[in-house]
Short mmCIF file of C-alpha atoms in Angstrom, two decimals:
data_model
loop_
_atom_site.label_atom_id
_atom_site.label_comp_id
_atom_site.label_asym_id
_atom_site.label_seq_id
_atom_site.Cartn_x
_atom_site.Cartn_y
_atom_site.Cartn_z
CA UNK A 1 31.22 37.67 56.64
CA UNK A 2 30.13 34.39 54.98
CA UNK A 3 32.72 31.27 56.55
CA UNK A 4 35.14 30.13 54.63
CA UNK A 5 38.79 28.38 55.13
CA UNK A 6 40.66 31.29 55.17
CA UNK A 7 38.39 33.32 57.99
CA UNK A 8 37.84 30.19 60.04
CA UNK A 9 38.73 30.18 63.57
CA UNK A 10 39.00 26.50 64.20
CA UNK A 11 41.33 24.86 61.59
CA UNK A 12 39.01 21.79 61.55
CA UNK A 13 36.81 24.04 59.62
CA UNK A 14 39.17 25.71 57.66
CA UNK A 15 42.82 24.57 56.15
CA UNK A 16 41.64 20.71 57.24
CA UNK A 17 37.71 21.46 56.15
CA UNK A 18 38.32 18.77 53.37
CA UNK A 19 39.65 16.41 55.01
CA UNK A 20 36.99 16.29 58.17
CA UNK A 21 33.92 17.02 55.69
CA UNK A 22 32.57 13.75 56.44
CA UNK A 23 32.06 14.74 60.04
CA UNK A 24 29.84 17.42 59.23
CA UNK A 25 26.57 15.27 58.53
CA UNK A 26 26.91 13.97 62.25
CA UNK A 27 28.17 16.49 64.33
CA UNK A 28 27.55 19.90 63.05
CA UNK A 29 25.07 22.60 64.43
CA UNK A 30 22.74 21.04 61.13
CA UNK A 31 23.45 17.12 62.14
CA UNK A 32 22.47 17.81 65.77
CA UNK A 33 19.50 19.72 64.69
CA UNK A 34 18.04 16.78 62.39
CA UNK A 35 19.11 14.35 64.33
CA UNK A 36 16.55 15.76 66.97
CA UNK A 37 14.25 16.28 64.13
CA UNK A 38 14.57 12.09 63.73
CA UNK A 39 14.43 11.80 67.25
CA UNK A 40 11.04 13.46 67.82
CA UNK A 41 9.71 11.86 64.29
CA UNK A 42 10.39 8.08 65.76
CA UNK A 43 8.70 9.07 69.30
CA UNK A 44 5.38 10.13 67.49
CA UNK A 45 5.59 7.22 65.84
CA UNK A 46 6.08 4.98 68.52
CA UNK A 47 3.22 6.57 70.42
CA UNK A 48 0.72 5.74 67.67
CA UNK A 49 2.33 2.12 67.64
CA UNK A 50 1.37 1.91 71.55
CA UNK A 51 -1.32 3.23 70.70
CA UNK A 52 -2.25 6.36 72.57
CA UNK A 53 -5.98 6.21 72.91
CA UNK A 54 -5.98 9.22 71.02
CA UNK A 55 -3.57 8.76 68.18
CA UNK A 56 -5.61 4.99 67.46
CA UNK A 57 -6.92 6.81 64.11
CA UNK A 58 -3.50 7.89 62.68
CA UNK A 59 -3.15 6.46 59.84
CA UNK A 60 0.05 4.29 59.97
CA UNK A 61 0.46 4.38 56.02
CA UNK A 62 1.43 7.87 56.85
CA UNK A 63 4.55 6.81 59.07
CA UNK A 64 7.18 6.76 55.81
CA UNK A 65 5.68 10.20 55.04
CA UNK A 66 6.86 11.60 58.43
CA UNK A 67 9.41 9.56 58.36
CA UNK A 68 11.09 12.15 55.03
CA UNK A 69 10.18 15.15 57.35
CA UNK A 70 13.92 14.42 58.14
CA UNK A 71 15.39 11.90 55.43
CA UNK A 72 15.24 14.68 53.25
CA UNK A 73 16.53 17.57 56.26
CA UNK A 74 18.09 20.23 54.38
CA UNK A 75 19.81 23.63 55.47
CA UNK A 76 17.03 25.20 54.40
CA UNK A 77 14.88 23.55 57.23
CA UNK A 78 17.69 24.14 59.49
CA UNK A 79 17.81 27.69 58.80
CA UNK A 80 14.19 27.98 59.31
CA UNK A 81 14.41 25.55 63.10
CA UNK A 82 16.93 28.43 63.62
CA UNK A 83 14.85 31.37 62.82
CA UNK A 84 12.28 29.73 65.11
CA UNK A 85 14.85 29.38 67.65
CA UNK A 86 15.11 33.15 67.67
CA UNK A 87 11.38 33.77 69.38
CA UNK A 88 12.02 30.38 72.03
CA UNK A 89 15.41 30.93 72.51
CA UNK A 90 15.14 27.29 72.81
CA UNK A 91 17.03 24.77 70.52
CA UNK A 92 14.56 21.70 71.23
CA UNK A 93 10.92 23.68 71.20
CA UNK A 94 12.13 25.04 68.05
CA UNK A 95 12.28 21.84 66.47
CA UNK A 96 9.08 20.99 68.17
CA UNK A 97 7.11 24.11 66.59
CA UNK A 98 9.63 23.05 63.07
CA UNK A 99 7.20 19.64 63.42
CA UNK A 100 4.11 20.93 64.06
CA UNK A 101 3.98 23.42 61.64
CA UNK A 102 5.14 20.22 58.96
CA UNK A 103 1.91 18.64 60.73
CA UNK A 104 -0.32 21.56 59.88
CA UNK A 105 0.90 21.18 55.88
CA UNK A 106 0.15 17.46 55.73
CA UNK A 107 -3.27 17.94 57.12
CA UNK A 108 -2.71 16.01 60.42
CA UNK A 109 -2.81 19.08 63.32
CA UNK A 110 -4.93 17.18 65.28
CA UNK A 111 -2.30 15.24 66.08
CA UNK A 112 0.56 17.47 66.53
CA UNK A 113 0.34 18.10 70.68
CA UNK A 114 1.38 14.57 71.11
CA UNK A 115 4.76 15.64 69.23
CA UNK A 116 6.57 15.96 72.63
CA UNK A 117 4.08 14.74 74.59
CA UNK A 118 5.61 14.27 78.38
CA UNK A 119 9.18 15.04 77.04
CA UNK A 120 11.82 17.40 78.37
CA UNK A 121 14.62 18.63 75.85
CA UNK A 122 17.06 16.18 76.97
CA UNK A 123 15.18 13.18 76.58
CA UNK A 124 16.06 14.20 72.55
CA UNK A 125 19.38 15.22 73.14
CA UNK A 126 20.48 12.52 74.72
CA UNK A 127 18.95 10.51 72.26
CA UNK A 128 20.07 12.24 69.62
CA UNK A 129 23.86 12.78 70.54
CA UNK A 130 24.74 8.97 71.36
CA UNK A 131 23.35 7.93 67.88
CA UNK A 132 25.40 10.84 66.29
CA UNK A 133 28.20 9.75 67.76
CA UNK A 134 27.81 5.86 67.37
CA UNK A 135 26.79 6.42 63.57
CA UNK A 136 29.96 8.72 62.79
CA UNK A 137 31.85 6.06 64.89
CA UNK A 138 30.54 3.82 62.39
CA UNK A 139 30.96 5.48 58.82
CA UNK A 140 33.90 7.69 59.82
CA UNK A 141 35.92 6.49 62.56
CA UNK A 142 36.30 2.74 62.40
CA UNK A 143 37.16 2.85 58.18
CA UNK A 144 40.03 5.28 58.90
CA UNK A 145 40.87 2.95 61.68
CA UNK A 146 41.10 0.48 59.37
CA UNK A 147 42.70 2.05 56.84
CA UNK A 148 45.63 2.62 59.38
CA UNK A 149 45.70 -1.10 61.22
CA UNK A 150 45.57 -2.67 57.55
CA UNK A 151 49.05 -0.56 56.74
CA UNK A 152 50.49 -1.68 60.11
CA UNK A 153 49.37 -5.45 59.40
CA UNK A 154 50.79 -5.25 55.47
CA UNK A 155 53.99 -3.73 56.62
CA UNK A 156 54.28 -6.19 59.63
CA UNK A 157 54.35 -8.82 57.65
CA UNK A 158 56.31 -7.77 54.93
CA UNK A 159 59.28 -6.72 57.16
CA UNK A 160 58.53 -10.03 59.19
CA UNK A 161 62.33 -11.08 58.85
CA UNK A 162 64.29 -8.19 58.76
CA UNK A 163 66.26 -8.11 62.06
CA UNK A 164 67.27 -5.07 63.83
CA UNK A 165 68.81 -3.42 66.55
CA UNK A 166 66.41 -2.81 69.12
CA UNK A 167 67.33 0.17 71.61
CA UNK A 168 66.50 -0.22 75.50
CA UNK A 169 66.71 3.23 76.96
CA UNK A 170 68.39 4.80 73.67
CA UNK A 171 70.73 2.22 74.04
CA UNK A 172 71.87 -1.12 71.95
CA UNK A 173 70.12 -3.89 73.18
CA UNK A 174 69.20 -7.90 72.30
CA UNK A 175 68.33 -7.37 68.79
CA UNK A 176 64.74 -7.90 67.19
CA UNK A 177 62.69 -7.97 63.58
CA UNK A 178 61.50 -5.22 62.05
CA UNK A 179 58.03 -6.81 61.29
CA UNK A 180 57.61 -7.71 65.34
CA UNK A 181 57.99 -3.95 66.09
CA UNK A 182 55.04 -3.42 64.08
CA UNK A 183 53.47 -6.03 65.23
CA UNK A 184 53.68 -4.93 69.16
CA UNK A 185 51.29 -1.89 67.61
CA UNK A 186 49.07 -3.97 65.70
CA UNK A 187 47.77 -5.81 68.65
CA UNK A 188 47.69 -3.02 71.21
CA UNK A 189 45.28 -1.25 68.90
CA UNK A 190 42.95 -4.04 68.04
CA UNK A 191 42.59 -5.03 71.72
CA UNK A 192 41.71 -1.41 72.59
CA UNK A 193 39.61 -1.30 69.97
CA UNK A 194 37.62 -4.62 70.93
CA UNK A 195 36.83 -2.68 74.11
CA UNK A 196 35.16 -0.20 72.06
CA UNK A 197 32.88 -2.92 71.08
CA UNK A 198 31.85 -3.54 74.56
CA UNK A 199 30.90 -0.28 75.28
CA UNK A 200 27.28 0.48 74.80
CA UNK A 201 26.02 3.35 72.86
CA UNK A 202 23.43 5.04 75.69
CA UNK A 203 20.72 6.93 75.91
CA UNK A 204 18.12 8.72 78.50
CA UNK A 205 14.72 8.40 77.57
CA UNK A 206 12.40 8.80 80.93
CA UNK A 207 10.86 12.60 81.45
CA UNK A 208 11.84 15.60 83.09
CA UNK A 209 13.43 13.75 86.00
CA UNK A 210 13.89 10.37 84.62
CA UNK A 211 10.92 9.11 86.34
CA UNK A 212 8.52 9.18 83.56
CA UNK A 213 6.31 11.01 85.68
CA UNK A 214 4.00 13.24 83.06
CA UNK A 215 3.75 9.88 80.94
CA UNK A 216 2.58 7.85 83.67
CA UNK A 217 -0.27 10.36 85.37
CA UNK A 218 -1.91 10.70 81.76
CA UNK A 219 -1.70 6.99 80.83
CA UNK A 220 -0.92 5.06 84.14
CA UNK A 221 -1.98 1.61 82.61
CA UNK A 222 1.07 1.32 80.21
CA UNK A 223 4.43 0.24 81.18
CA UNK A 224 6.49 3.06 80.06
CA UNK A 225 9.54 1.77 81.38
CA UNK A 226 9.35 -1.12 78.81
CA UNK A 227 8.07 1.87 76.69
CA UNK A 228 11.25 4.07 76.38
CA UNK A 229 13.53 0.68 76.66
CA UNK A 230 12.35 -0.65 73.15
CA UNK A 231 12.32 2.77 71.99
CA UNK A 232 15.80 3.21 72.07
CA UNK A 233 16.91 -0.16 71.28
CA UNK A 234 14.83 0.37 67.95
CA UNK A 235 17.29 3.16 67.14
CA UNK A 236 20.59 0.62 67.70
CA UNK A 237 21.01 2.26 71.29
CA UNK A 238 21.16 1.15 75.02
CA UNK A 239 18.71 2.41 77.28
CA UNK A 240 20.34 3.60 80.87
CA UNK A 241 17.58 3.62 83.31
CA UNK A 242 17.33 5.26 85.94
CA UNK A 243 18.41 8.25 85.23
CA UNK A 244 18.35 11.81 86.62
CA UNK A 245 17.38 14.26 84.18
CA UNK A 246 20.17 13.81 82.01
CA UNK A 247 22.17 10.79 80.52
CA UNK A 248 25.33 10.23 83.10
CA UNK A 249 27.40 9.52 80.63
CA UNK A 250 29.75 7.21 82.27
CA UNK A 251 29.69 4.58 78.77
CA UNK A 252 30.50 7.76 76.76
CA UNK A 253 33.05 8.58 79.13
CA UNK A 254 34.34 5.05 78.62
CA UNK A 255 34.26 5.44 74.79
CA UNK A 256 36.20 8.61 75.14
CA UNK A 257 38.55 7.14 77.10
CA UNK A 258 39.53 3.97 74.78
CA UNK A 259 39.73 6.51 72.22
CA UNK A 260 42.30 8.32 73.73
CA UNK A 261 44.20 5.04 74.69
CA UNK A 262 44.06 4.37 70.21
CA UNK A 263 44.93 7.65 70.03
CA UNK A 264 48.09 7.26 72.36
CA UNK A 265 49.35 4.05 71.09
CA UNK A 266 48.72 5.69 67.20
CA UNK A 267 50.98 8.85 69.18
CA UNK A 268 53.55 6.47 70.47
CA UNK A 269 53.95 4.69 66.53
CA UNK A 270 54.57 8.22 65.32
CA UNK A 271 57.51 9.25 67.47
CA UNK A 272 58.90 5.78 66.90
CA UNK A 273 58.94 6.13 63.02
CA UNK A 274 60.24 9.64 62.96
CA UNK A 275 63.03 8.09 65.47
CA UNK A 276 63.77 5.31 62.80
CA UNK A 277 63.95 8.21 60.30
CA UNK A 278 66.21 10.23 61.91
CA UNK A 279 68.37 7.22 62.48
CA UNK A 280 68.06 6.87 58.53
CA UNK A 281 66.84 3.30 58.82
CA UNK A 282 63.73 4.52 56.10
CA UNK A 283 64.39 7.11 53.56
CA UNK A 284 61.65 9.15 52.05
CA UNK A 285 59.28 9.17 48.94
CA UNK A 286 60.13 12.40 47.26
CA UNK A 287 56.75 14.23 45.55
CA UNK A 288 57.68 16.32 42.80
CA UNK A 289 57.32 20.23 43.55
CA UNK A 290 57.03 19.73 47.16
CA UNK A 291 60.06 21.62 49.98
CA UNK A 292 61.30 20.36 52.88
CA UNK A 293 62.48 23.14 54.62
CA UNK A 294 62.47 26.54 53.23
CA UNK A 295 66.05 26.94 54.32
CA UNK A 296 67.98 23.75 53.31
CA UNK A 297 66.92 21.74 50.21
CA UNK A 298 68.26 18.81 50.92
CA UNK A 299 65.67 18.15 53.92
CA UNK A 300 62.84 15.78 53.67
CA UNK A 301 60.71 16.37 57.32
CA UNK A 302 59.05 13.73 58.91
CA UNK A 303 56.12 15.97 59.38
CA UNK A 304 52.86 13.65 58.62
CA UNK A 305 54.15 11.78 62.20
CA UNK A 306 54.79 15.28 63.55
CA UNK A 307 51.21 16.54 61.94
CA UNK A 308 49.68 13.27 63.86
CA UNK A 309 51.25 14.22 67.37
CA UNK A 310 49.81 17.08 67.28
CA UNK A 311 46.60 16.64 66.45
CA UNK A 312 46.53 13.56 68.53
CA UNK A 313 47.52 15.57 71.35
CA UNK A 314 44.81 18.14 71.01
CA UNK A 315 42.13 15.60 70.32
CA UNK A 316 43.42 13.45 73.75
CA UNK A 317 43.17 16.98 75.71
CA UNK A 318 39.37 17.37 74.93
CA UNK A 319 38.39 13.73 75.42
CA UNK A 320 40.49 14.09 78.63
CA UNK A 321 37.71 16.41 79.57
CA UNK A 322 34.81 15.16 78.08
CA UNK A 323 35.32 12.24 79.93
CA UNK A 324 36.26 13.61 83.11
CA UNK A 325 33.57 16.52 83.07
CA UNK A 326 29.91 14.47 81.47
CA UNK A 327 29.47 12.43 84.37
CA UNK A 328 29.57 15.16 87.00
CA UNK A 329 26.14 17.20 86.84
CA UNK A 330 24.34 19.07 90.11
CA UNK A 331 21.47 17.58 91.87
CA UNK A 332 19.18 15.83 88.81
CA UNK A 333 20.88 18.35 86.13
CA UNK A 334 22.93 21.84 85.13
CA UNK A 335 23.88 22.90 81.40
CA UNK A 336 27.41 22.13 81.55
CA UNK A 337 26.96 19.11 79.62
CA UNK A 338 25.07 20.44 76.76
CA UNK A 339 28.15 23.04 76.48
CA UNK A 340 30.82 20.83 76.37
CA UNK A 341 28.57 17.88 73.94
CA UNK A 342 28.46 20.69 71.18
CA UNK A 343 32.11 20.10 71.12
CA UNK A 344 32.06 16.19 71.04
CA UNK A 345 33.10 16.49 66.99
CA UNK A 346 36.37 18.43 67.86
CA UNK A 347 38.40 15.50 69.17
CA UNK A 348 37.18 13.15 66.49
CA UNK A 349 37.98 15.50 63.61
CA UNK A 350 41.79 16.24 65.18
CA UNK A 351 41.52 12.41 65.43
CA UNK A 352 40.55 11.31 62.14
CA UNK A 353 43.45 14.35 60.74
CA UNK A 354 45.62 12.60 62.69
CA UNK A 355 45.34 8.95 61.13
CA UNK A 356 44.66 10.07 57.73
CA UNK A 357 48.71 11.40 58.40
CA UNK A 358 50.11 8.79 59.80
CA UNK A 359 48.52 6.57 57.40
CA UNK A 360 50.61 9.53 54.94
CA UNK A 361 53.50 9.28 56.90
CA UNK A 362 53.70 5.48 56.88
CA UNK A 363 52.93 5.21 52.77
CA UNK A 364 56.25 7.36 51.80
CA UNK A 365 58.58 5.38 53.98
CA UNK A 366 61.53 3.24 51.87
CA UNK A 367 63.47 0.90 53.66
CA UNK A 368 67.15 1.13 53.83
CA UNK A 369 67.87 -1.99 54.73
CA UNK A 370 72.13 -1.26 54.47
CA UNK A 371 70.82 0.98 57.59
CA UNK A 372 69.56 -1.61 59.26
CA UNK A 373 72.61 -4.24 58.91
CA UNK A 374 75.52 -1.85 59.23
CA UNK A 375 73.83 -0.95 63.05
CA UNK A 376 73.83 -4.56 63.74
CA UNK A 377 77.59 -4.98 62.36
CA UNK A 378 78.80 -2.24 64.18
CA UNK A 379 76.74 -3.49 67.13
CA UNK A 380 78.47 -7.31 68.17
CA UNK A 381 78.38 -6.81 71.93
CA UNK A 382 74.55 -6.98 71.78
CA UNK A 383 75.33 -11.30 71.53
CA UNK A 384 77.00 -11.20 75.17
CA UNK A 385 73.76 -12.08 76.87
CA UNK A 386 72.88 -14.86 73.92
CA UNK A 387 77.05 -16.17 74.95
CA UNK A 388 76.36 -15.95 78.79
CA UNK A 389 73.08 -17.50 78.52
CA UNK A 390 74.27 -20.66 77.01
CA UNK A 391 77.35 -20.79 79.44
CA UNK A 392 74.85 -20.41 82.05
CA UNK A 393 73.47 -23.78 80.71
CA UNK A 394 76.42 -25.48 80.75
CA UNK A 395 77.50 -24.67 84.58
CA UNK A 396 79.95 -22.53 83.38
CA UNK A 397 81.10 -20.48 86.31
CA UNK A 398 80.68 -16.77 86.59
CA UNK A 399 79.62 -16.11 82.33
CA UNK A 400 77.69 -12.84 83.10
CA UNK A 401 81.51 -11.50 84.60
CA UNK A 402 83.15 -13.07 81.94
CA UNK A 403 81.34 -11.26 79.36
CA UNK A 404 81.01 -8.00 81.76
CA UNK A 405 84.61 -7.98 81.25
CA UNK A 406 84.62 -8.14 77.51
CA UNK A 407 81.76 -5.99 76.51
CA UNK A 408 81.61 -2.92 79.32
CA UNK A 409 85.10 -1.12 77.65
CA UNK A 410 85.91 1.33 75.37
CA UNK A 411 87.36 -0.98 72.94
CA UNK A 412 85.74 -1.75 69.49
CA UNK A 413 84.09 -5.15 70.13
CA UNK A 414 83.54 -6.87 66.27
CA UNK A 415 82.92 -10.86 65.23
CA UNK A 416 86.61 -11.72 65.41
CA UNK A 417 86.95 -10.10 69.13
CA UNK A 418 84.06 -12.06 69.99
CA UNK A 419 85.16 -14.94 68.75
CA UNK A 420 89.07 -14.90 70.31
CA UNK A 421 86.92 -14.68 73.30
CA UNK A 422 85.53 -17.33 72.38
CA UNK A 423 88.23 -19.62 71.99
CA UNK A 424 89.43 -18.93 75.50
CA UNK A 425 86.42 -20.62 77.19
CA UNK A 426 87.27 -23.86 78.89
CA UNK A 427 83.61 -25.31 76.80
CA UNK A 428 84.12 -27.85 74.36
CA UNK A 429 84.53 -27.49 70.54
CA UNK A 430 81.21 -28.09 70.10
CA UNK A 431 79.75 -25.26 72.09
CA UNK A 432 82.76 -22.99 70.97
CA UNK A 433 81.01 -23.57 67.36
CA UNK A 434 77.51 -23.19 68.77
CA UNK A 435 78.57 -19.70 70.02
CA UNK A 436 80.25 -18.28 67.27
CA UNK A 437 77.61 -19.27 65.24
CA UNK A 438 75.58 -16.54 66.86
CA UNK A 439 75.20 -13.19 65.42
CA UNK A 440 73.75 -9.68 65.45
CA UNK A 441 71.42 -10.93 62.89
CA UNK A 442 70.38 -14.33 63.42
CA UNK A 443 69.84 -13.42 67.84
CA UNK A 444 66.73 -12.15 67.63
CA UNK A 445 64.37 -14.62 69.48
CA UNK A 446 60.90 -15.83 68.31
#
């Protein structure tokens, strides 16, 4: 049965395949593969550049050459690392022998044992993997971030001065601006995601035990350490040394982790804009054709912020464990992390679903501003603590009481109840003016 989005297991690859496509080139089974296929290509390279006493006759005008072996990777050479795979049962050799035999067609085999030379498998993947992942961080992630914080600034600033009730524990409380609201999320994602920037994008380069030991017995005169450090920073990455056999992922832990803190910020924006809905304070763009609920048709669902949740929540559950499980590996290595890493795409494809609908979500809301100024109307008690606070200034005894009295009742408390009470304050006229000229609207801070 060929794959398809109807007899797809994972929805990422099926009823959402079109919107994740862009994932594909960097963390399918075909990305990994020619990533390692670019890994291996740079080492030779950078062995002749040394150079190896016995690679001093390559000819370096044949480096762009090699270099295409995997710009221009196609299924068709996957298919055929695969097919190799199926006589090594070996992912890494297979790309190996996938090299050597390209070797043997450009006329060059006498060159082609010094393809791995001193490697061990990981030494690629944990090359490869980190540039994957900082590359798709790169052309997928951070645009689609972007996308999302540039509809959070536009609509924060827009809505700048439109004052509203804020709610403390579902509750009226000292009233606020629209555009601040938005604001609060604005800056709580871009500082989370200037820690991103600090996190570097690492790799393990060193041997079968991180020791460069088969690299140093055959050439003992060259600094290998220096070696495999400008190695990797030649591919954009940061070389963590020393190392066991594997990478110990702590910085990808970290990366995985400030992900998940976006990701719960982006989580706590969607259940506060399907709250404002529900209170009515946004309507809905209406597309044409499209049903709400398949009982009622007068329903318009919130459900890009529900679709977001969700997702968000899976993709937090996986990083959760990426996280918590990469850095944890017996003695100098086991193959739990190679497991888990061929899932690393999962959480940033339920990620990137879930932005692309709250950015949905967010582009069909209409403010209803009448919403917004009949809560405040009905709302007057919420100036109490602006009344007490200036009575505090003026020494006036007991205010918080006073207005305890007023406010904490069952009685409907409106502008002109607020303002007999103010006319019964022993404060001069002055201040009597300066407190009624407070209202729902206008007490709402900096």
């Amino acid at each position: 049965m060929s794959l398809n989005p109807l007899n797809a297991i994972s929805p990422v690859d099926g009823r959402y395949r079109s919107k994740t496509a862009s994932l594909a080139s960097f963390f399918s089974e075909e990305a990994l593969i020619k990533y390692r296929v670019r890994i291996e290509v740079e080492y030779f390279i950078a062995l002749c550049q040394i150079p190896l006493p016995q690679l001093q006759e390559f000819d370096s005008s044949k480096f762009e050459t090699l270099r295409d072996i995997y710009k221009n990777f196609d299924a068709k050479d996957a298919e055929e690392i695969k097919e190799i795979e199926k006589t090594t049962n070996h992912d890494v050799k297979a790309v190996e022998y996938f090299i050597k035999s390209a070797f043997d067609k450009m006329g060059i085999s006498q060159f082609k044992e010094f393809i791995h030379f001193g490697l061990t498998s990981q030494d690629i993947n944990n090359t490869a993997v980190p540039l994957s992942i900082k590359e798709a961080m790169n052309e997928v992630y951070v645009p689609q971030y972007q996308e999302v914080l540039k509809k959070l600034q536009t609509m924060a600033d827009e809505w700048a001065d439109i004052p509203m009730l804020a709610r403390t524990h579902g509750q009226p409380a000292s009233p606020t601006r629209l555009g601040k609201e938005v604001e609060v999320f604005v800056q709580r994602l871009k500082e989370q995601f200037n820690l991103l920037n600090d996190i570097p994008s690492a790799a393990k380069f060193g041997g079968a035990t991180g020791n460069y030991n088969a690299h140093q017995v055959a050439y003992p005169e060259i600094d290998w350490k220096e070696f495999g450090q400008n190695f990797v920073h030649d591919l954009g990455l940061y070389h963590s040394f020393p190392t066991t056999q594997i990478e110990h992922y702590d910085h990808m832990a970290a990366l995985f982790d400030t992900l998940k803190r976006i990701n719960t910020i982006i989580l706590d924006l969607d259940r506060d804009f399907w709250t404002y809905v529900s209170m009515d304070y946004f309507k809905q763009r209406i597309k044409e054709g499209e049903v709400g609920s398949s009982a009622m048709p007068h329903k318009v669902n919130p459900i890009d912020f529900e679709n977001s949740e969700g997702n968000l929540g899976i993709a937090n559950a996986l990083f959760e464990h990426l996280s918590a499980k990469l850095p944890v590996s017996r003695l100098q290595r086991d193959l739990t992390d190679s497991t888990v890493l061929r899932n690393v795409g999962v959480p940033f494809a339920h990620t990137i679903l879930a932005f692309q609908s709250t950015l949905k979500g967010l582009n069909k809301l209409l403010l209803n501003k009448e919403k917004f100024e009949q809560d405040l109307e009905n709302n007057w008690a919420v100036v109490a603590e602006a009344i007490q606070t200036i009575l505090r200034r003026e020494g006036y005894p007991n205010p918080y009481e006073a207005l305890k009295g007023l406010t904490r009742t069952n009685d409907k408390i409106n502008q002109q109840s607020i303002a007999n009470f103010i006319d019964t304050l022993e404060v001069s006229d002055a201040i009597k003016n300066e407190l009624k000229a407070i209202t729902p609207s206008n007490y709402t801070g900096i």
